[in-house]
Amino acid sequence: MNNHNWRKWASTCMAVFIILGVFAASSGSAGAAQPPSIKHENKKVKIGNKSFNVQTVRIPKGTPVTVGLAKGQVGSTEKFAAIVKSYGAEAAINGAFFEAYGGPPDPYGTLIANNEVMHKGGNGTTIGFKKDGTAIMDELRISITGTVLSPEGKSKGWYATFMNRVPLAGSSTSIMFTPARGSKVGFSGGIAVTVDEGKVVKNEVNANAEIPKNGYVLVFTGSEKSSAERFVIGSEVNLTISYKNAEGEPLPAWEDVVTAVGAGPRLVKDSKVALNAAAEGFNDAKILTSSAARSGIAIMQDGSIMLATVSGATMKQWADIMKSLGAKQAMNLDGGASSALYGGGKMLTTAGRDLSNTLVFGSGLKN
């Protein structure tokens, strides 16, 4: 083969290889399954004689999710948009009720992030997300108990009524403060017991005690101050977090939950309206009878998640709306001026106040 023919043959082969490569690449990309994406829809739902415009965001099962805290800690507030940005969220909704009318802006509902309880709620319903992406919904009740073993070998029990919240003035209570609260407990008063790496390192009058990164602070107020006496410096402290339902029955599935937000009331259970706000501990007319802006979250038939907001509905209407949208399980979140929703790269419902906590979703969440 002469030089001219060699060049012609080589050029032809190269062209064939390029064509085959392009064909293979295009065939591969066409055949590759694209992961489900987060989708926003504005849906019209008719309940009785009234029509509602409902903003919805549908989130595929298994999408990473965490609690988005204002300024990264329990007991602060921040613009909803700022929380969305700081966590790199692709979708977000406001979460648990919180004190918005004076006093520290502490939450009322349960908050769990990174498999750590950050706040303990006392009523309502909680949605939880397991490591495998499965979502569950229960009337979750958390208990915080433990034992303290003195250097002399004497063991006594202890408990905390609340977690990461400032006590009411004049109250008698025991409260646990973890690093989720920030660097300090945020108030003075009572007796503070500091536990670092499982041992008591301080027992002193609380003067806005520092929270160790590898431990917690127990603050005892009022008549509970005497409980602090059992925490002798050097004692070993054991902590137990247990999960039960409203009837006190164990909920072992919650031990696998890594993210959770509690609010309520429950709206839908097993595809049927299941609203009983009073039985869940709610007594405010804003929940029981009034019409207001609402936020909610649902577990759909296929395990995906739906976030939703509506500008004005009674709780009964809100339950009917969620059922109509195909929810298998659904619950109410904080509402009114707190109602907020983000998805599809834009703000769908704008909060009327700074928020304490949110649920944030996205493939590249930043914690």
Short mmCIF file of C-alpha atoms in Angstrom, two decimals:
data_model
loop_
_atom_site.label_atom_id
_atom_site.label_comp_id
_atom_site.label_asym_id
_atom_site.label_seq_id
_atom_site.Cartn_x
_atom_site.Cartn_y
_atom_site.Cartn_z
CA MET A 1 0.00 0.00 0.00
CA ASN A 2 1.54 3.29 -1.09
CA ASN A 3 1.66 6.34 1.15
CA HIS A 4 -1.34 8.02 -0.54
CA ASN A 5 -3.56 4.95 -0.16
CA TRP A 6 -2.40 4.48 3.48
CA ARG A 7 -3.49 8.00 4.37
CA LYS A 8 -6.85 7.52 2.64
CA TRP A 9 -7.45 4.22 4.47
CA ALA A 10 -6.50 5.67 7.87
CA SER A 11 -8.75 8.71 7.32
CA THR A 12 -11.70 6.47 6.46
CA CYS A 13 -11.16 4.33 9.59
CA MET A 14 -10.95 7.39 11.79
CA ALA A 15 -14.24 8.72 10.43
CA VAL A 16 -15.93 5.39 11.09
CA PHE A 17 -14.62 5.31 14.67
CA ILE A 18 -15.88 8.84 15.32
CA ILE A 19 -19.32 8.03 13.96
CA LEU A 20 -19.53 4.83 16.03
CA GLY A 21 -18.39 6.72 19.15
CA VAL A 22 -21.01 9.43 18.70
CA PHE A 23 -23.70 6.82 18.11
CA ALA A 24 -22.71 4.85 21.21
CA ALA A 25 -22.65 7.97 23.37
CA SER A 26 -26.02 9.16 22.16
CA SER A 27 -27.51 5.69 22.58
CA GLY A 28 -26.12 5.43 26.11
CA SER A 29 -27.49 8.79 27.22
CA ALA A 30 -30.86 8.08 25.69
CA GLY A 31 -31.11 4.77 27.50
CA ALA A 32 -29.90 6.05 30.89
CA ALA A 33 -32.71 6.52 33.41
CA GLN A 34 -32.88 10.06 34.73
CA PRO A 35 -33.45 10.30 38.51
CA PRO A 36 -36.85 11.71 39.48
CA SER A 37 -36.77 15.44 40.11
CA ILE A 38 -38.46 17.77 42.57
CA LYS A 39 -41.55 19.23 40.89
CA HIS A 40 -43.82 22.17 41.69
CA GLU A 41 -47.51 22.37 40.74
CA ASN A 42 -50.24 24.87 41.51
CA LYS A 43 -53.36 22.76 41.93
CA LYS A 44 -57.01 23.76 42.20
CA VAL A 45 -59.01 21.69 44.66
CA LYS A 46 -62.74 21.98 45.26
CA ILE A 47 -64.02 21.11 48.74
CA GLY A 48 -67.76 21.48 49.10
CA ASN A 49 -68.71 24.73 47.38
CA LYS A 50 -65.30 26.34 47.77
CA SER A 51 -62.25 26.15 45.50
CA PHE A 52 -58.71 26.36 46.82
CA ASN A 53 -55.44 27.18 45.06
CA VAL A 54 -52.84 24.89 46.57
CA GLN A 55 -49.11 25.24 46.00
CA THR A 56 -47.49 21.79 45.99
CA VAL A 57 -43.94 20.49 45.73
CA ARG A 58 -43.48 16.77 45.01
CA ILE A 59 -40.24 15.23 46.29
CA PRO A 60 -39.02 11.76 45.25
CA LYS A 61 -38.60 9.14 47.97
CA GLY A 62 -35.07 9.07 49.32
CA THR A 63 -34.23 12.70 48.59
CA PRO A 64 -31.84 13.90 51.34
CA VAL A 65 -33.65 15.89 54.03
CA THR A 66 -32.73 17.64 57.26
CA VAL A 67 -34.02 20.24 59.68
CA GLY A 68 -33.06 23.73 58.56
CA LEU A 69 -32.46 25.77 61.71
CA ALA A 70 -32.35 29.54 61.81
CA LYS A 71 -28.69 30.54 62.21
CA GLY A 72 -27.90 26.85 62.58
CA GLN A 73 -29.20 26.49 66.14
CA VAL A 74 -32.33 25.91 68.19
CA GLY A 75 -33.90 29.07 69.60
CA SER A 76 -33.09 31.63 66.89
CA THR A 77 -35.03 33.12 63.97
CA GLU A 78 -34.03 34.06 60.45
CA LYS A 79 -35.54 34.89 57.07
CA PHE A 80 -36.92 31.80 55.31
CA ALA A 81 -34.91 32.65 52.19
CA ALA A 82 -31.71 32.84 54.27
CA ILE A 83 -32.31 29.36 55.72
CA VAL A 84 -32.97 27.95 52.24
CA LYS A 85 -29.74 29.49 50.95
CA SER A 86 -27.55 28.46 53.89
CA TYR A 87 -28.59 24.80 53.54
CA GLY A 88 -28.48 24.75 49.74
CA ALA A 89 -32.06 23.49 49.64
CA GLU A 90 -33.88 22.55 46.44
CA ALA A 91 -37.19 22.46 48.34
CA ALA A 92 -38.20 23.68 51.79
CA ILE A 93 -41.21 24.29 54.01
CA ASN A 94 -41.68 25.82 57.45
CA GLY A 95 -41.72 23.29 60.27
CA ALA A 96 -42.68 23.13 63.95
CA PHE A 97 -44.64 25.76 65.85
CA PHE A 98 -42.48 28.19 67.82
CA GLU A 99 -42.86 31.14 70.18
CA ALA A 100 -43.39 34.11 67.88
CA TYR A 101 -45.18 36.56 70.18
CA GLY A 102 -42.61 37.49 72.82
CA GLY A 103 -39.93 35.66 74.75
CA PRO A 104 -37.26 33.37 73.32
CA PRO A 105 -38.33 31.97 69.91
CA ASP A 106 -38.10 28.37 71.09
CA PRO A 107 -39.89 25.60 69.14
CA TYR A 108 -42.79 23.61 70.55
CA GLY A 109 -42.53 20.47 68.41
CA THR A 110 -40.02 17.66 68.19
CA LEU A 111 -36.91 18.27 66.08
CA ILE A 112 -34.42 15.56 65.07
CA ALA A 113 -31.43 16.05 62.75
CA ASN A 114 -28.47 13.79 61.99
CA ASN A 115 -30.08 11.15 64.23
CA GLU A 116 -29.85 13.54 67.22
CA VAL A 117 -32.87 14.82 69.14
CA MET A 118 -32.60 18.62 69.20
CA HIS A 119 -35.95 19.49 70.74
CA LYS A 120 -38.64 17.50 72.54
CA GLY A 121 -42.28 18.18 71.76
CA GLY A 122 -45.20 17.34 74.00
CA ASN A 123 -48.21 16.99 71.68
CA GLY A 124 -49.31 16.75 68.07
CA THR A 125 -47.93 14.60 65.26
CA THR A 126 -44.38 14.11 63.98
CA ILE A 127 -43.04 13.09 60.56
CA GLY A 128 -39.75 11.21 60.54
CA PHE A 129 -37.34 10.15 57.80
CA LYS A 130 -35.20 7.01 58.06
CA LYS A 131 -31.76 6.46 56.55
CA ASP A 132 -33.25 4.47 53.67
CA GLY A 133 -35.56 7.36 52.72
CA THR A 134 -38.71 5.85 54.23
CA ALA A 135 -41.00 8.39 55.91
CA ILE A 136 -43.21 7.58 58.91
CA MET A 137 -45.79 9.58 60.86
CA ASP A 138 -46.86 9.12 64.49
CA GLU A 139 -48.02 10.90 67.63
CA LEU A 140 -44.45 10.65 68.84
CA ARG A 141 -43.59 11.22 72.50
CA ILE A 142 -39.93 11.30 73.54
CA SER A 143 -38.64 10.67 77.06
CA ILE A 144 -35.19 11.65 78.34
CA THR A 145 -33.97 9.63 81.32
CA GLY A 146 -30.74 8.34 82.76
CA THR A 147 -28.69 7.29 85.75
CA VAL A 148 -25.86 8.98 87.59
CA LEU A 149 -23.21 6.84 89.32
CA SER A 150 -21.23 8.64 92.02
CA PRO A 151 -17.49 8.03 92.60
CA GLU A 152 -18.56 6.00 95.66
CA GLY A 153 -20.65 3.69 93.47
CA LYS A 154 -24.12 4.96 94.37
CA SER A 155 -26.58 5.03 91.43
CA LYS A 156 -29.59 7.31 91.13
CA GLY A 157 -32.02 8.07 88.33
CA TRP A 158 -32.73 11.38 86.63
CA TYR A 159 -34.93 12.78 83.87
CA ALA A 160 -35.32 15.93 81.78
CA THR A 161 -38.76 17.33 81.06
CA PHE A 162 -37.67 19.59 78.21
CA MET A 163 -34.78 19.99 75.79
CA ASN A 164 -33.19 23.20 74.50
CA ARG A 165 -35.81 25.67 75.69
CA VAL A 166 -35.79 28.49 78.24
CA PRO A 167 -37.96 27.67 81.30
CA LEU A 168 -40.93 29.80 82.21
CA ALA A 169 -40.29 32.28 85.02
CA GLY A 170 -40.97 30.71 88.40
CA SER A 171 -41.34 27.18 87.01
CA SER A 172 -39.94 24.01 88.56
CA THR A 173 -38.42 21.86 85.87
CA SER A 174 -35.38 20.01 84.52
CA ILE A 175 -34.09 20.89 81.07
CA MET A 176 -31.36 19.38 78.89
CA PHE A 177 -29.28 21.67 76.69
CA THR A 178 -27.22 20.17 73.86
CA PRO A 179 -24.79 21.70 71.32
CA ALA A 180 -27.81 22.18 69.00
CA ARG A 181 -28.71 25.11 71.26
CA GLY A 182 -25.40 26.85 70.53
CA SER A 183 -22.43 27.53 72.76
CA LYS A 184 -24.48 28.52 75.84
CA VAL A 185 -27.86 27.69 77.39
CA GLY A 186 -29.04 31.27 76.79
CA PHE A 187 -30.28 32.32 80.25
CA SER A 188 -29.28 32.55 83.92
CA GLY A 189 -30.96 30.94 86.92
CA GLY A 190 -31.35 27.52 88.47
CA ILE A 191 -28.55 25.00 88.99
CA ALA A 192 -26.49 23.91 85.98
CA VAL A 193 -24.89 20.47 85.82
CA THR A 194 -22.35 20.13 83.01
CA VAL A 195 -21.77 16.63 81.61
CA ASP A 196 -18.79 16.23 79.29
CA GLU A 197 -18.02 12.87 77.65
CA GLY A 198 -20.25 11.08 80.13
CA LYS A 199 -18.89 12.63 83.33
CA VAL A 200 -20.02 15.47 85.58
CA VAL A 201 -17.45 18.26 85.32
CA LYS A 202 -19.40 21.17 86.86
CA ASN A 203 -22.29 21.67 89.29
CA GLU A 204 -22.96 25.34 89.88
CA VAL A 205 -25.47 28.18 89.88
CA ASN A 206 -26.43 28.71 86.25
CA ALA A 207 -24.92 31.89 84.86
CA ASN A 208 -25.61 31.16 81.18
CA ALA A 209 -23.57 27.96 81.32
CA GLU A 210 -21.40 26.88 78.40
CA ILE A 211 -22.48 23.70 76.57
CA PRO A 212 -19.61 21.25 75.89
CA LYS A 213 -19.27 20.00 72.32
CA ASN A 214 -19.19 16.39 73.50
CA GLY A 215 -21.82 16.62 76.19
CA TYR A 216 -24.75 18.61 77.55
CA VAL A 217 -25.94 20.79 80.41
CA LEU A 218 -28.82 19.90 82.73
CA VAL A 219 -30.51 22.91 84.34
CA PHE A 220 -32.76 22.38 87.35
CA THR A 221 -35.10 25.19 88.44
CA GLY A 222 -37.52 25.78 91.35
CA SER A 223 -38.23 22.75 93.49
CA GLU A 224 -36.25 20.59 91.04
CA LYS A 225 -32.97 22.21 92.17
CA SER A 226 -32.51 19.50 94.79
CA SER A 227 -32.18 16.95 91.96
CA ALA A 228 -28.85 18.54 91.07
CA GLU A 229 -27.36 17.32 94.35
CA ARG A 230 -27.01 13.78 93.01
CA PHE A 231 -24.65 14.99 90.26
CA VAL A 232 -21.39 14.97 92.20
CA ILE A 233 -18.38 16.12 90.17
CA GLY A 234 -16.66 13.07 88.73
CA SER A 235 -19.85 10.99 88.60
CA GLU A 236 -20.59 8.92 85.50
CA VAL A 237 -23.83 9.80 83.70
CA ASN A 238 -25.87 7.50 81.49
CA LEU A 239 -28.45 8.91 79.05
CA THR A 240 -31.42 7.09 77.48
CA ILE A 241 -33.71 8.53 74.77
CA SER A 242 -36.88 6.50 74.23
CA TYR A 243 -39.66 6.81 71.65
CA LYS A 244 -43.30 6.08 72.45
CA ASN A 245 -46.74 6.93 71.09
CA ALA A 246 -49.41 8.97 72.87
CA GLU A 247 -50.59 5.81 74.68
CA GLY A 248 -47.10 5.11 76.02
CA GLU A 249 -46.42 2.18 73.70
CA PRO A 250 -42.86 1.80 72.33
CA LEU A 251 -42.15 2.94 68.77
CA PRO A 252 -38.94 1.06 67.86
CA ALA A 253 -39.07 2.23 64.23
CA TRP A 254 -38.17 5.73 65.44
CA GLU A 255 -34.74 4.57 66.56
CA ASP A 256 -33.78 4.55 62.86
CA VAL A 257 -35.10 8.07 62.19
CA VAL A 258 -32.43 10.61 61.25
CA THR A 259 -34.62 13.66 60.57
CA ALA A 260 -37.97 14.67 62.08
CA VAL A 261 -40.27 17.64 62.62
CA GLY A 262 -43.27 17.67 64.94
CA ALA A 263 -46.34 19.89 64.61
CA GLY A 264 -49.86 18.65 63.85
CA PRO A 265 -52.62 17.85 64.02
CA ARG A 266 -52.77 14.72 61.88
CA LEU A 267 -54.88 15.29 58.77
CA VAL A 268 -54.90 11.98 56.90
CA LYS A 269 -54.15 8.43 58.08
CA ASP A 270 -54.08 5.48 55.68
CA SER A 271 -55.76 7.57 52.95
CA LYS A 272 -58.67 8.64 55.18
CA VAL A 273 -59.31 11.95 56.93
CA ALA A 274 -58.20 11.47 60.56
CA LEU A 275 -58.53 14.89 62.19
CA ASN A 276 -58.90 15.16 65.97
CA ALA A 277 -56.94 18.25 67.00
CA ALA A 278 -58.30 18.42 70.55
CA ALA A 279 -57.29 14.83 71.26
CA GLU A 280 -53.74 15.69 70.17
CA GLY A 281 -53.56 18.48 72.75
CA PHE A 282 -54.51 21.52 70.66
CA ASN A 283 -56.92 24.06 72.17
CA ASP A 284 -56.29 27.21 70.12
CA ALA A 285 -59.14 28.45 67.90
CA LYS A 286 -56.57 29.02 65.14
CA ILE A 287 -56.26 25.24 64.95
CA LEU A 288 -59.71 24.11 66.00
CA THR A 289 -62.12 26.38 64.11
CA SER A 290 -60.56 29.38 62.35
CA SER A 291 -59.55 29.74 58.72
CA ALA A 292 -55.89 30.61 58.17
CA ALA A 293 -52.91 30.14 55.90
CA ARG A 294 -51.80 26.52 56.19
CA SER A 295 -48.68 24.48 55.53
CA GLY A 296 -48.63 20.70 55.48
CA ILE A 297 -46.66 17.64 54.53
CA ALA A 298 -47.85 14.31 53.14
CA ILE A 299 -46.48 10.85 52.50
CA MET A 300 -47.88 9.73 49.15
CA GLN A 301 -48.91 6.24 48.04
CA ASP A 302 -45.52 5.59 46.38
CA GLY A 303 -43.50 6.83 49.35
CA SER A 304 -42.72 10.22 47.82
CA ILE A 305 -43.29 13.41 49.81
CA MET A 306 -45.62 16.29 49.03
CA LEU A 307 -45.21 19.72 50.58
CA ALA A 308 -48.24 22.00 50.34
CA THR A 309 -49.52 25.43 51.31
CA VAL A 310 -52.89 27.15 50.98
CA SER A 311 -53.69 30.79 51.65
CA GLY A 312 -56.77 30.20 53.80
CA ALA A 313 -58.59 27.10 55.05
CA THR A 314 -60.05 25.63 58.22
CA MET A 315 -58.27 22.55 59.53
CA LYS A 316 -61.16 20.36 58.37
CA GLN A 317 -60.89 21.82 54.87
CA TRP A 318 -57.12 21.34 54.99
CA ALA A 319 -57.58 17.66 55.83
CA ASP A 320 -60.06 17.24 52.96
CA ILE A 321 -57.64 19.00 50.59
CA MET A 322 -54.78 16.70 51.53
CA LYS A 323 -56.94 13.62 51.04
CA SER A 324 -58.13 14.96 47.68
CA LEU A 325 -54.49 15.42 46.59
CA GLY A 326 -53.85 11.71 47.16
CA ALA A 327 -52.08 11.74 50.52
CA LYS A 328 -51.69 8.40 52.25
CA GLN A 329 -50.52 10.11 55.46
CA ALA A 330 -50.61 13.86 56.09
CA MET A 331 -50.13 16.36 58.90
CA ASN A 332 -50.38 20.07 59.48
CA LEU A 333 -47.29 22.22 60.04
CA ASP A 334 -47.04 25.69 61.59
CA GLY A 335 -49.21 28.14 59.63
CA GLY A 336 -50.48 31.69 59.55
CA ALA A 337 -47.62 34.14 59.07
CA SER A 338 -45.16 31.22 59.36
CA SER A 339 -46.49 29.49 56.23
CA ALA A 340 -43.64 29.28 53.70
CA LEU A 341 -42.77 27.10 50.71
CA TYR A 342 -39.82 26.94 48.30
CA GLY A 343 -39.38 24.72 45.24
CA GLY A 344 -38.48 24.76 41.59
CA GLY A 345 -35.94 27.50 42.22
CA LYS A 346 -38.45 30.05 43.46
CA MET A 347 -40.36 31.19 46.51
CA LEU A 348 -43.90 29.81 46.20
CA THR A 349 -45.26 31.01 49.56
CA THR A 350 -43.53 33.86 51.34
CA ALA A 351 -43.35 33.80 55.14
CA GLY A 352 -44.80 36.80 56.94
CA ARG A 353 -42.24 36.55 59.75
CA ASP A 354 -38.74 35.26 60.46
CA LEU A 355 -38.78 31.51 61.12
CA SER A 356 -37.28 29.25 63.75
CA ASN A 357 -37.06 25.94 61.88
CA THR A 358 -37.84 24.34 58.52
CA LEU A 359 -37.62 21.06 56.62
CA VAL A 360 -35.13 21.31 53.75
CA PHE A 361 -34.65 18.84 50.88
CA GLY A 362 -32.00 18.52 48.17
CA SER A 363 -29.28 16.31 46.71
CA GLY A 364 -26.50 18.59 47.90
CA LEU A 365 -27.67 19.74 51.32
CA LYS A 366 -25.15 21.59 53.46
CA ASN A 367 -25.31 21.09 57.23
#
